[in-house]
Short mmCIF file of C-alpha atoms in Angstrom, two decimals:
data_model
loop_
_atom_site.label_atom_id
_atom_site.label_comp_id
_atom_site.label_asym_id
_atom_site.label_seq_id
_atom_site.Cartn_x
_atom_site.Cartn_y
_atom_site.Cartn_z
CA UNK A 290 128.44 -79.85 57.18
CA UNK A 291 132.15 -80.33 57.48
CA UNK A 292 135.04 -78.44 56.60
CA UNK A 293 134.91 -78.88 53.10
CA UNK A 294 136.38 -76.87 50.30
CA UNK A 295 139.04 -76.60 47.28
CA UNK A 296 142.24 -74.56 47.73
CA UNK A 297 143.63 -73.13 43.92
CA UNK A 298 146.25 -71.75 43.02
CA UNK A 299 147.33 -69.97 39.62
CA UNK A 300 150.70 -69.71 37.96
CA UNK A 301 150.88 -66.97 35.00
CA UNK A 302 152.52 -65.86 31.85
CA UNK A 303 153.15 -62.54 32.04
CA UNK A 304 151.66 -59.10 34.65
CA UNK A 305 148.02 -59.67 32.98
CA UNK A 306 146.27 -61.83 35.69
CA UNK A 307 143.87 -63.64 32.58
CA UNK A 308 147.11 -65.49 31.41
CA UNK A 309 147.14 -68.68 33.66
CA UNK A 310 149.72 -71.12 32.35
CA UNK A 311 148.98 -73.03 35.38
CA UNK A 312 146.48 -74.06 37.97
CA UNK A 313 146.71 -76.72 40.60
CA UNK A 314 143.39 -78.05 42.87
CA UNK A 315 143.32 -79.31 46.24
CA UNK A 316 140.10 -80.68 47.55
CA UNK A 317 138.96 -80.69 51.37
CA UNK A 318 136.49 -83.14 52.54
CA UNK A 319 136.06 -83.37 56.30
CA UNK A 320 138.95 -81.05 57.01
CA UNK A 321 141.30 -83.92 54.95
CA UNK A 322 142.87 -83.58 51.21
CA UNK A 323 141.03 -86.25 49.36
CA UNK A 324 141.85 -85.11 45.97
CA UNK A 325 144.32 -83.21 43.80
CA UNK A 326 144.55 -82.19 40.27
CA UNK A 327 146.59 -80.20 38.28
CA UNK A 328 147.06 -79.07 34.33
CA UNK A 329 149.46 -76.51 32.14
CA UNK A 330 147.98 -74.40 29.60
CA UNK A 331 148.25 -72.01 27.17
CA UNK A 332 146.89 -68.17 28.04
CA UNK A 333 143.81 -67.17 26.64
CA UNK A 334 145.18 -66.11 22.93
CA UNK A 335 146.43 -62.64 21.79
CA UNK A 336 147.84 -62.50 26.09
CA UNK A 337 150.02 -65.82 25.70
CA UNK A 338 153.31 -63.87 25.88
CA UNK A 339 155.56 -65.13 28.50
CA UNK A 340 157.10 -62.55 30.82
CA UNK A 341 160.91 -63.15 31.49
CA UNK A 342 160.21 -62.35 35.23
CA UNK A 343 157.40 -64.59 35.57
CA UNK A 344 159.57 -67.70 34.14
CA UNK A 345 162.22 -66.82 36.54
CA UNK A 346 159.46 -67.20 39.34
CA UNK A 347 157.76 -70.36 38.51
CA UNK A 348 160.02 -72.04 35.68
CA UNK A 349 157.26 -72.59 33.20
CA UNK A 350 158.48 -71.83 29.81
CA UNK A 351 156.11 -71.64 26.26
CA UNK A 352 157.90 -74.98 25.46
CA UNK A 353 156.50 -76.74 28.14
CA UNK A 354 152.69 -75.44 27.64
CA UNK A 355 152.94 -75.64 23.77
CA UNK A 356 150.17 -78.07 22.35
CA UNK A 357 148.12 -78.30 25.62
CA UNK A 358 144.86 -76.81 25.41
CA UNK A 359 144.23 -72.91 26.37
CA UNK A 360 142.53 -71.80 29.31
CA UNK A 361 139.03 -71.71 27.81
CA UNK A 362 138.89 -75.25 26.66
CA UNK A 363 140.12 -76.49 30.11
CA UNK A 364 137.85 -74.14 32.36
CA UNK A 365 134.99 -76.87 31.82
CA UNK A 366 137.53 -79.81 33.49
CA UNK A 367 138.83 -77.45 36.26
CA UNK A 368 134.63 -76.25 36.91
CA UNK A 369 134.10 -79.71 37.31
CA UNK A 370 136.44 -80.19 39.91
CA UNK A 371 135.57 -77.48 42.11
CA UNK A 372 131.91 -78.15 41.35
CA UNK A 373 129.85 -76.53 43.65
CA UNK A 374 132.59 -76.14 46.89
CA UNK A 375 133.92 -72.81 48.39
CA UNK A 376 137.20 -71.99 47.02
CA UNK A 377 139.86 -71.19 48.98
CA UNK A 378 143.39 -69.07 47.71
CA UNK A 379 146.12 -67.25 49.33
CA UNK A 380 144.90 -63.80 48.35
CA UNK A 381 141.96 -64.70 46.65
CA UNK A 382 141.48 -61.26 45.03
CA UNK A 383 144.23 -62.65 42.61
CA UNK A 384 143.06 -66.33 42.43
CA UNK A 385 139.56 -65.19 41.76
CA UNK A 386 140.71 -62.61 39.41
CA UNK A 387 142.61 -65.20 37.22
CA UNK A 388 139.64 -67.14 36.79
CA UNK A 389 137.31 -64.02 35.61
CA UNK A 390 139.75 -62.40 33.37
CA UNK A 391 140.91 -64.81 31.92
CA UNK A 392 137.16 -65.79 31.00
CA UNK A 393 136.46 -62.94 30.09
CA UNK A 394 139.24 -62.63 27.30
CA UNK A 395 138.15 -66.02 26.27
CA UNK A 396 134.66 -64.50 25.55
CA UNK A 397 133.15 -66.90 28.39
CA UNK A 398 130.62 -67.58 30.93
CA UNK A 399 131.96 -68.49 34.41
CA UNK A 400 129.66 -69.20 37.44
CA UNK A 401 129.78 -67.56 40.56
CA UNK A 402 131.98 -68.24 43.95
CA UNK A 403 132.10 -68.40 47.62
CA UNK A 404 135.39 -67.86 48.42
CA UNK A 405 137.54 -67.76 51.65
CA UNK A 406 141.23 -65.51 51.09
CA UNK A 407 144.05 -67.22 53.74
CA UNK A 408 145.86 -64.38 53.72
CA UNK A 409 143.00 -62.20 55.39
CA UNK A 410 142.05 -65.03 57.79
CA UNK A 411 146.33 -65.43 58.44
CA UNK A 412 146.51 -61.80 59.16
CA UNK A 413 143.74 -62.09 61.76
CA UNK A 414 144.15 -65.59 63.25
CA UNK A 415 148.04 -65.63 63.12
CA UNK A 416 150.57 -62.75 64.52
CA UNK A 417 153.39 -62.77 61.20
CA UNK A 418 155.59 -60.20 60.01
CA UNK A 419 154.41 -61.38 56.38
CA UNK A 420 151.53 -63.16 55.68
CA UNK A 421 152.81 -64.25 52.53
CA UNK A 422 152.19 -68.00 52.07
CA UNK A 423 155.40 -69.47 53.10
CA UNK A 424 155.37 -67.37 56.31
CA UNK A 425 151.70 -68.39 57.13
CA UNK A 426 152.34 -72.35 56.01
CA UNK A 427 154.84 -72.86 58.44
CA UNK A 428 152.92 -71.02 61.22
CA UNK A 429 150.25 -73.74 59.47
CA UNK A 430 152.49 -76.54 60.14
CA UNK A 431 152.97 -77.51 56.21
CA UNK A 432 156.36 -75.98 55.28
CA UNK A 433 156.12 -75.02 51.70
CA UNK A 434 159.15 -76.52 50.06
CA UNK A 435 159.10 -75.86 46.03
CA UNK A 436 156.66 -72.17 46.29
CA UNK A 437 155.14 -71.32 42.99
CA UNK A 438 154.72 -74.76 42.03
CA UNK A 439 150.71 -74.70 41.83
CA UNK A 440 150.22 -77.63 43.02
CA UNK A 441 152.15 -77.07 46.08
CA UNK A 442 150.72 -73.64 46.50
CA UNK A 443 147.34 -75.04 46.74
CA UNK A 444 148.02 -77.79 49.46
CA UNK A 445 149.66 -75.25 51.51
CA UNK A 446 146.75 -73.29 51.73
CA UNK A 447 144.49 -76.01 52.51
CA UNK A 448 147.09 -76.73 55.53
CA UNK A 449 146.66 -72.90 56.17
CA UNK A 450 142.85 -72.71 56.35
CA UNK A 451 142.46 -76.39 58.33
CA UNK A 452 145.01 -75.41 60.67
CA UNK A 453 142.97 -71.83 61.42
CA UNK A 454 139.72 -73.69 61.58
CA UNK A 455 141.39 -75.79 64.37
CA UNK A 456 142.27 -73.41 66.08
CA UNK A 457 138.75 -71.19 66.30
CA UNK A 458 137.08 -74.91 67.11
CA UNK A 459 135.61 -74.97 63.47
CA UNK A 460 133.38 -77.85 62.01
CA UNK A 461 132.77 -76.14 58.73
CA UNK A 462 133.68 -73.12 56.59
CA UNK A 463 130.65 -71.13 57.70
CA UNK A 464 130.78 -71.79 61.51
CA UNK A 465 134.40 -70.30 61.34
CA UNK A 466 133.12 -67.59 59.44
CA UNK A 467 130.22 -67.13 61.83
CA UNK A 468 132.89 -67.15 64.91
CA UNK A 469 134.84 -65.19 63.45
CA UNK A 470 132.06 -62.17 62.97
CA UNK A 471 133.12 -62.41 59.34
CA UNK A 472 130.52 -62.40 55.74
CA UNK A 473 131.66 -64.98 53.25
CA UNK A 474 132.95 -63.04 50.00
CA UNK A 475 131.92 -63.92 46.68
CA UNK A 476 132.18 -63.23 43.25
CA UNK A 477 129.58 -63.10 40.69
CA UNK A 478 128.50 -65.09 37.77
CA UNK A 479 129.97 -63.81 34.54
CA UNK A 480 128.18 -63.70 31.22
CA UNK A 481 129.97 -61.92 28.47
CA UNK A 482 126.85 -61.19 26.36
CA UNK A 483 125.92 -58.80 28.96
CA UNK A 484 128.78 -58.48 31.65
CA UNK A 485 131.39 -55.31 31.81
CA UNK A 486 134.76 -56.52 31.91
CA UNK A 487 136.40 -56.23 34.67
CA UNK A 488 139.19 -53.21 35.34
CA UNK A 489 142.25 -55.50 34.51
CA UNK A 490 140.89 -57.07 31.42
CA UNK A 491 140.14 -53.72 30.09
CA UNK A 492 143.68 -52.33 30.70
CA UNK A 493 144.76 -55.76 28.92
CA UNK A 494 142.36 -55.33 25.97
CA UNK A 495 143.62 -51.51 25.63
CA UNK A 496 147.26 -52.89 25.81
CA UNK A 497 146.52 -55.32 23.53
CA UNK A 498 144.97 -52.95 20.97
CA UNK A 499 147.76 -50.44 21.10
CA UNK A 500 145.88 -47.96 23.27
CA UNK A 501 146.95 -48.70 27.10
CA UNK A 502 150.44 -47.11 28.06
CA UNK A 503 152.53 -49.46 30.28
CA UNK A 504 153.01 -48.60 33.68
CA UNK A 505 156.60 -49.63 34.26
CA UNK A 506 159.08 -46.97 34.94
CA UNK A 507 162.80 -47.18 34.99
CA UNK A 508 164.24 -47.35 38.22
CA UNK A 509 165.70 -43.72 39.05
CA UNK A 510 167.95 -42.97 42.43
CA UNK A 511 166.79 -40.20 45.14
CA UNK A 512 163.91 -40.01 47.18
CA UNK A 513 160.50 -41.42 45.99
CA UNK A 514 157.78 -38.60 45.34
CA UNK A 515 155.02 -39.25 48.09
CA UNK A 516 152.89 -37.27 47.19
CA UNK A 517 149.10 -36.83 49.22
CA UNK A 518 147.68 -38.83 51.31
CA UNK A 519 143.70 -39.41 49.53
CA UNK A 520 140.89 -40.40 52.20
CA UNK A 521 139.73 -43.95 51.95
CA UNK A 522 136.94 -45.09 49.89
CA UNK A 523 134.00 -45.05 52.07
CA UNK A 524 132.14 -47.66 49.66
CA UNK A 525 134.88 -49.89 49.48
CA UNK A 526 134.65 -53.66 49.89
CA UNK A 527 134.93 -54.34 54.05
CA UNK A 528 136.13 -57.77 53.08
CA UNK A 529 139.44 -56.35 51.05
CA UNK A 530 142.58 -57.52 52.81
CA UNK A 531 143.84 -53.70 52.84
CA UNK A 532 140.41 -52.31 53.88
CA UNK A 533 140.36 -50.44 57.23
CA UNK A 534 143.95 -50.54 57.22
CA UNK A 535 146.77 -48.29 57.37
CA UNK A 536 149.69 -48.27 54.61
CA UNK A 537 152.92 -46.62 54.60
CA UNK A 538 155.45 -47.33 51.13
CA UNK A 539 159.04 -47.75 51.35
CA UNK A 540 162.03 -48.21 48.40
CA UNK A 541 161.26 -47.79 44.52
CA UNK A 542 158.06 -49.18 43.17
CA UNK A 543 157.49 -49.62 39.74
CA UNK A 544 154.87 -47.35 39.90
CA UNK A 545 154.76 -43.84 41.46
CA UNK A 546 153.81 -43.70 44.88
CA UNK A 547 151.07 -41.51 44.85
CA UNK A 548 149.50 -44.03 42.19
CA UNK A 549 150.23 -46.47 44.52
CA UNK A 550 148.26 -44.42 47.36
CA UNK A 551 145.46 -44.04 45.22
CA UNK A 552 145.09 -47.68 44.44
CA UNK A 553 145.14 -48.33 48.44
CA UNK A 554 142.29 -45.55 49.14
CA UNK A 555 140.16 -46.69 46.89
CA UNK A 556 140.49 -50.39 48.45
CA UNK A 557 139.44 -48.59 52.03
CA UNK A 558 142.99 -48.39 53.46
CA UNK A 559 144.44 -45.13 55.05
CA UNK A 560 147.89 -44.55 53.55
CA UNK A 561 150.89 -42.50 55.52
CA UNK A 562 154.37 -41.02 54.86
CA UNK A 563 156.26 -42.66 57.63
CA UNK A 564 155.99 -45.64 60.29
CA UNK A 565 154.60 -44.78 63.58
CA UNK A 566 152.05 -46.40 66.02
CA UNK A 567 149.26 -45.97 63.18
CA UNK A 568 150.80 -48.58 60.55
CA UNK A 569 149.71 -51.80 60.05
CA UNK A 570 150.84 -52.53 56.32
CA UNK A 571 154.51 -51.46 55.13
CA UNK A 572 155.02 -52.43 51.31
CA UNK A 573 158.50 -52.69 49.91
CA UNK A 574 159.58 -51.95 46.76
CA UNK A 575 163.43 -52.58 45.28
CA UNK A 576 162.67 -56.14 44.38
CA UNK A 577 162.22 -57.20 48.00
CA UNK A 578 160.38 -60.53 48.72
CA UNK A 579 159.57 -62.28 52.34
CA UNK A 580 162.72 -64.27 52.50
CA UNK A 581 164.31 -60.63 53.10
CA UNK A 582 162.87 -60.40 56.60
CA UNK A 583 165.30 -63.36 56.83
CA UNK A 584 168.58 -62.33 55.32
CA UNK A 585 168.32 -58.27 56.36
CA UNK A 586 168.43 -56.97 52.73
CA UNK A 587 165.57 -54.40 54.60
CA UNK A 588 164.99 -50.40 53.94
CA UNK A 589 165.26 -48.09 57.16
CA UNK A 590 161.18 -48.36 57.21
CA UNK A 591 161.38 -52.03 57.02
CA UNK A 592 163.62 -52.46 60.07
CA UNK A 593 161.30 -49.73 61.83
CA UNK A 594 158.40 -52.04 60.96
CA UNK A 595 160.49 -55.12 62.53
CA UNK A 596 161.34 -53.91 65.92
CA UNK A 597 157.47 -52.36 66.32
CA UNK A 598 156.41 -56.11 65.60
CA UNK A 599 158.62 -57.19 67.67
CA UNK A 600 157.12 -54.99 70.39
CA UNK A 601 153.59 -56.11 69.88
CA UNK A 602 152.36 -53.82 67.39
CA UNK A 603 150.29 -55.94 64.29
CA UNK A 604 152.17 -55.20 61.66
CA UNK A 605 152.65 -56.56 58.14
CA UNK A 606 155.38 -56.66 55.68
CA UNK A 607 154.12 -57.14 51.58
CA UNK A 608 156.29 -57.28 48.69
CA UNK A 609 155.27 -55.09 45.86
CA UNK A 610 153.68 -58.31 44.25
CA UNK A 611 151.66 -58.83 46.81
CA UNK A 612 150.17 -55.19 47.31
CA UNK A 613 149.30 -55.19 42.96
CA UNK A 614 147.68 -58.13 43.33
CA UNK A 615 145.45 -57.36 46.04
CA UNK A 616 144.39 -54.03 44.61
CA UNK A 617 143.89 -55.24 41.35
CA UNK A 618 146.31 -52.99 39.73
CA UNK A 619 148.54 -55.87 37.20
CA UNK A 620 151.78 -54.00 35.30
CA UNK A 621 151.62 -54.80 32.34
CA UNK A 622 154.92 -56.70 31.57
CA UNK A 623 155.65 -57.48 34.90
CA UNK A 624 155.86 -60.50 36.95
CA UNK A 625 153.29 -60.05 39.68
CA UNK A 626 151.02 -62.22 38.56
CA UNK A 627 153.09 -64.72 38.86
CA UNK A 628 151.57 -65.38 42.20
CA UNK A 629 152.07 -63.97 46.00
CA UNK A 630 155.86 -62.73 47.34
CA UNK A 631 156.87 -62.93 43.55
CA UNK A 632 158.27 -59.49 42.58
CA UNK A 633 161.94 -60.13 41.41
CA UNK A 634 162.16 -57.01 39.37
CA UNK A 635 165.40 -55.67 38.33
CA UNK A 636 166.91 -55.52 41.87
CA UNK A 637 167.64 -51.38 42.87
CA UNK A 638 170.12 -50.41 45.76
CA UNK A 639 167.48 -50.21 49.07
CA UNK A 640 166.98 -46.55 49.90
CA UNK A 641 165.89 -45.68 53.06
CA UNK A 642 162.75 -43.75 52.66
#
C-alpha cells in the first residue's frame, strides 16, 4: 500500500462543533494530492446560528451559505469522496467530532473511521512551541497562507502528515504507525435508531431546548481560582493528544479553571498550578492565539514556558481553542469551533498567573 489518505478540515457556525458551514477535502494517493473538493453549507437546522466570533475567524457569513444545501443532504457527496480512505485532520478529535454531531442532530447514520490526528504525530515527530497548524506546516514545508480557509487547512495537513512520513521512512499510513509504536484511532459507526449521542450534541440539544446553561463567563480582573488538582482518568483514551501529559493554565479562560482541570483529567492528563520541569502543555487564556509566541503579547507562565523550550524541555503552547476542542468541551456561543488557534474572544489585559 502507499501513503494514501484524505486530509479534512471543518469551518463552523457558532461553539457547537455539529454546525459545519464548511468542509474542504484533500486526497493522498501515493504520498501526492490528486484531488480536492470543497462545499459551503448550511448547519444542521435549529444550530444554524452564526457566532460573531466564528465569522471574524473564517469570514463565512449566513449570506454566503443561504440556499446551499445543509449538512445532512451533502454528507452523502462528502462520504463519497473520502470513500473508504483514512482521514487525516489537525486535531482530529474536532474534525471527527464535526462529522458525528453534526449527524447526529441531523438524525443520521454515519460510517465508521480510521483516522490519523497531525497534531499528535507533530507533537511527537516535530520539536514546536505550538503545534497549532501554521506552526507545524511550516516545520512541514507548506506555509499556510489564508488559515481557516478549509480548503487550505486541509492541504496543509496533508503537507504535514507526508512530510512526517518522510521523515520516519514511511511507505504507507500503517507502516508509520507501526514505526512509530502507535494504534490507529478510530471512531465508530453511528446509527441514530440505536446510538447515544455523543456529550456535545447533548449539551447542544439541552441548549437548544432551553435546559443547558451557557458556560461563558464575563471576564473579571484578579487572580484565576485554581482550584485542585483531580488524578487522571486511568481509563482514558491513550491515543488523546493530552493523555499522559502534564497541564498547567495561565490568563482568564472562559471557563473556570478547575472546570478546565477536570476536563484535562478525565482526558488522562496530569494538571499543575505552576511551570516547572514537570509541564509539557501550558494553555493560555486572554484571547491569546499562536501568532503571540511571535509578537510577545505572552503571560509570565508563557514566557516561563518559552525559555524552558528553549532549553530543551518538550513543551507546548495551546490557545484556549485548541485545549476545548481537544477535550470535547464546545462553549456554547463561542468561537472555538471555528477550527484550531481560533479563540479571539473579547481580548482581557494578560495577567500573570
Amino acid at each position: 500500500m502507499g501513503l494514501d489518505f484524505t486530509a479534512i478540515d471543518f469551518e463552523t457556525a457558532n461553539g457547537f462543533r455539529g454546525s459545519p458551514c464548511s468542509v474542504g477535502l484533500t486526497k493522498v494517493r501515493g504520498g501526492r494530492i490528486v484531488e480536492e473538493a470543497s462545499w459551503l453549507m448550511r448547519p444542521p437546522s435549529g444550530y444554524d446560528h452564526f457566532d460573531h466570533h466564528n465569522v471574524r475567524i473564517h469570514g463565512i457569513t449566513p449570506a454566503h451559505v443561504a440556499g446551499t444545501p445543509r449538512f445532512g443532504e451533502l454528507f452523502p457527496e462528502i462520504g463519497a469522496f473520502i470513500g473508504g480512505d483514512v482521514l487525516a485532520a489537525h486535531n482530529a478529535a474536532f474534525d471527527l467530532g464535526v462529522i458525528r454531531s453534526a449527524l447526529e442532530v441531523s438524525g443520521l447514520p454515519g460510517p465508521a473511521y480510521d483516522y490519523v490526528c497531525t497534531v499528535m504525530l507533530s507533537r511527537r515527530c516535530y520539536s514546536l512551541v505550538s503545534n497549532s497548524l501554521p506552526f507545524a506546516a511550516e516545520e512541514a514545508g507548506v506555509p499556510l497562507v489564508n488559515h481557516h480557509d478549509a480548503t487550505e487547512d486541509a492541504r496543509a495537513c496533508a503537507g504535514i502528515l507526508i512530510d512526517i512520513a518522510a521523515r520516519n521512512g514511511a511507505n504507507s499510513i500503517a507502516e508509520l504507525y507501526l514505526s512509530l509504536g502507535l494504534d490507529m484511532p478510530r471512531q465508530q459507526a453511528f446509527d441514530p435508531a440505536t446510538g447515544e449521542l455523543s456529550k456535545p450534541s447533548l449539551a447542544a440539544v439541552a441548549g437548544a431546548s432551553g435546559n443547558g446553561a451557557a458556560l461563558v463567563r464575563r471576564f473579571q480582573s484578579g487572580w484565576p481560582e485554581e482550584g485542585a488538582n483531580p488524578e487522571p482518568n486511568a481509563d482514558a483514551e491513550p491515543g488523546h493528544p493530552l493523555y499522559a501529559q502534564t497541564v498547567v493554565f495561565t490568563g482568564q479562560l472562559s471557563i473556570e479553571r478547575p472546570e478546565a482541570k477536570l476536563r484535562s483529567a478525565r482526558c488522562g492528563a496530569r494538571t499543575e498550578s505552576r511551570v516547572t520541569a514537570r509541564t509539557t502543555v501550558l494553555v493560555v487564556g486572554d484571547g491569546f492565539v499562536a501568532s503571540d509566541l511571535r509578537s510577545g503579547r505572552l503571560t509570565g507562565k508563557a514566557r516561563r514556558v518559552l525559555e524552558l523550550h528553549e532549553r530543551g524541555q518538550a513543551i507546548e503552547v495551546l490557545s484556549e481553542g485548541e485545549f476545548l476542542q481537544m477535550v470535547g468541551g464546545d462553549v456554547p456561543g463561542g468561537p472555538q469551533g471555528a477550527g484550531a488557534d481560533s479563540w479571539k474572544g473579547a481580548l482581557a489585559p494578560a495577567v500573570s498567573a
